[in-house]
Short mmCIF file of C-alpha atoms in Angstrom, two decimals:
data_model
loop_
_atom_site.label_atom_id
_atom_site.label_comp_id
_atom_site.label_asym_id
_atom_site.label_seq_id
_atom_site.Cartn_x
_atom_site.Cartn_y
_atom_site.Cartn_z
CA MET A 1 -4.94 -55.74 -11.90
CA ARG A 2 -7.93 -58.00 -8.84
CA GLU A 3 -5.28 -58.40 -6.24
CA HIS A 4 -5.78 -55.38 -4.74
CA ASP A 5 -9.20 -55.59 -4.00
CA ASP A 6 -9.69 -58.71 -2.92
CA GLN A 7 -10.60 -60.67 -5.99
CA PRO A 8 -9.12 -63.62 -7.60
CA ILE A 9 -6.93 -63.13 -10.28
CA ARG A 10 -9.44 -63.75 -13.06
CA VAL A 11 -8.11 -65.55 -15.73
CA LEU A 12 -8.96 -66.38 -19.32
CA ALA A 13 -8.42 -69.84 -20.96
CA LEU A 14 -8.81 -70.38 -24.62
CA ASP A 15 -8.49 -73.55 -25.53
CA ASP A 16 -10.80 -75.67 -28.22
CA SER A 17 -9.84 -79.00 -26.05
CA PRO A 18 -13.06 -79.57 -24.13
CA ILE A 19 -10.48 -81.85 -21.61
CA ILE A 20 -7.89 -79.46 -21.87
CA LEU A 21 -9.57 -76.40 -20.86
CA MET A 22 -11.40 -78.77 -17.86
CA ASP A 23 -8.24 -79.50 -16.63
CA LEU A 24 -7.20 -75.61 -17.11
CA GLU A 25 -10.38 -74.98 -15.15
CA TYR A 26 -9.25 -77.00 -12.26
CA THR A 27 -6.07 -75.70 -12.20
CA LEU A 28 -7.20 -72.45 -12.47
CA GLU A 29 -9.50 -72.63 -9.45
CA ASP A 30 -7.07 -75.04 -7.78
CA ALA A 31 -4.48 -72.03 -7.44
CA GLY A 32 -7.43 -69.86 -6.30
CA PHE A 33 -7.77 -68.14 -9.48
CA GLU A 34 -11.06 -67.22 -11.14
CA PRO A 35 -10.81 -69.63 -14.22
CA ILE A 36 -13.13 -68.33 -17.42
CA CYS A 37 -13.10 -70.97 -20.61
CA VAL A 38 -13.94 -70.57 -23.95
CA ARG A 39 -13.54 -72.24 -26.98
CA ASN A 40 -13.04 -69.88 -29.67
CA CYS A 41 -12.24 -66.81 -30.52
CA ALA A 42 -15.43 -64.85 -31.02
CA LYS A 43 -16.53 -66.01 -27.31
CA ALA A 44 -13.35 -65.12 -26.14
CA LEU A 45 -13.31 -61.76 -27.72
CA HIS A 46 -16.82 -61.75 -25.80
CA VAL A 47 -15.19 -62.50 -22.65
CA ILE A 48 -12.55 -59.83 -22.91
CA ASP A 49 -15.01 -56.79 -24.04
CA GLU A 50 -17.55 -58.43 -20.63
CA MET A 51 -15.23 -58.88 -17.62
CA ARG A 52 -11.76 -57.98 -18.97
CA PRO A 53 -9.73 -60.97 -17.38
CA ASP A 54 -6.49 -60.51 -15.44
CA VAL A 55 -4.19 -62.97 -17.45
CA ALA A 56 -4.97 -65.02 -20.33
CA ILE A 57 -3.82 -68.40 -21.43
CA LEU A 58 -4.42 -69.00 -25.30
CA ASP A 59 -4.17 -72.74 -27.21
CA VAL A 60 -2.31 -71.44 -30.68
CA ASN A 61 -4.34 -73.31 -33.00
CA LEU A 62 -8.13 -73.98 -32.43
CA GLU A 63 -10.15 -75.78 -34.81
CA ASN A 64 -11.07 -73.66 -37.70
CA GLU A 65 -8.79 -70.91 -36.78
CA THR A 66 -5.80 -69.64 -34.23
CA CYS A 67 -5.88 -67.09 -31.75
CA GLU A 68 -4.18 -64.20 -33.10
CA ALA A 69 -7.82 -62.13 -33.01
CA VAL A 70 -7.63 -62.14 -29.22
CA ALA A 71 -4.33 -61.73 -28.52
CA VAL A 72 -4.08 -58.69 -30.10
CA ARG A 73 -7.26 -57.84 -28.25
CA LEU A 74 -5.82 -58.84 -25.28
CA ARG A 75 -2.30 -56.81 -25.95
CA ALA A 76 -4.15 -53.87 -26.98
CA LEU A 77 -5.60 -53.74 -23.23
CA GLN A 78 -2.62 -54.49 -21.77
CA VAL A 79 -4.01 -57.66 -20.36
CA PRO A 80 -0.24 -60.29 -20.10
CA PHE A 81 -0.46 -63.40 -21.93
CA MET A 82 0.61 -66.93 -22.61
CA LEU A 83 0.92 -69.43 -25.58
CA HIS A 84 -0.62 -72.87 -24.42
CA THR A 85 0.03 -75.35 -27.24
CA GLY A 86 0.96 -78.72 -28.59
CA ASP A 87 2.93 -77.21 -31.79
CA LEU A 88 6.40 -76.61 -30.95
CA GLU A 89 7.56 -77.92 -33.54
CA ARG A 90 6.01 -76.13 -35.62
CA GLN A 91 6.48 -72.74 -34.83
CA ASP A 92 5.10 -70.90 -37.52
CA GLU A 93 6.31 -66.55 -38.21
CA LEU A 94 2.56 -66.26 -35.91
CA VAL A 95 3.96 -67.73 -32.94
CA THR A 96 6.80 -65.36 -32.64
CA ARG A 97 4.97 -62.62 -34.11
CA LEU A 98 2.71 -63.29 -30.98
CA ASP A 99 6.08 -62.27 -28.61
CA ALA A 100 4.25 -64.24 -26.09
CA PRO A 101 6.15 -66.91 -23.30
CA ILE A 102 4.93 -70.04 -24.63
CA LEU A 103 4.84 -73.29 -22.19
CA ALA A 104 4.40 -76.79 -24.07
CA LYS A 105 0.80 -79.43 -24.15
CA PRO A 106 0.80 -81.15 -22.03
CA ALA A 107 1.77 -78.97 -18.95
CA PHE A 108 2.49 -79.36 -15.52
CA SER A 109 -0.42 -77.22 -13.10
CA GLU A 110 2.03 -76.39 -11.17
CA MET A 111 4.38 -74.51 -14.08
CA ILE A 112 0.81 -73.23 -15.41
CA VAL A 113 0.13 -71.95 -12.06
CA GLN A 114 3.95 -69.65 -11.84
CA VAL A 115 3.49 -68.71 -15.43
CA VAL A 116 0.45 -67.09 -14.48
CA ARG A 117 1.57 -65.79 -11.53
CA ASN A 118 4.45 -64.57 -12.81
CA LEU A 119 2.38 -62.50 -15.24
CA HIS A 120 0.15 -61.46 -13.17
CA HIS A 121 3.00 -59.64 -11.56
CA ALA A 122 5.14 -58.40 -14.14
CA ALA A 123 2.21 -56.62 -14.99
CA GLU A 124 1.42 -55.22 -11.73
CA ARG A 125 4.96 -53.65 -11.30
CA SER A 126 4.64 -51.88 -14.95
CA ILE A 127 1.19 -50.43 -13.59
#
């Protein structure tokens, strides 16, 4: 985790909507985080391998895919993540299987920041 070396907390944001991704980027920057925003799983997996994030925000249903491969990779690396989805009525077995905090879209900026901080602090305590 990066908080100890005076680096901002690196947050991966995965969403296929450019408007939501831009909102997440501004929200994270305003809170002092280092956002890394991507629109598909291939780019997210590349980011994870190249510059491991401290926390991630994942949209569940992307244009032609789900975030499952990214969630599995993050979990293997013990990187905490939350699901940021507008499909709460369709919470299927994938969402249950991913077993992560869920934040419904649209979410207030303050709520997103608080969940990111909580995930990061919980990960810090478990080290």
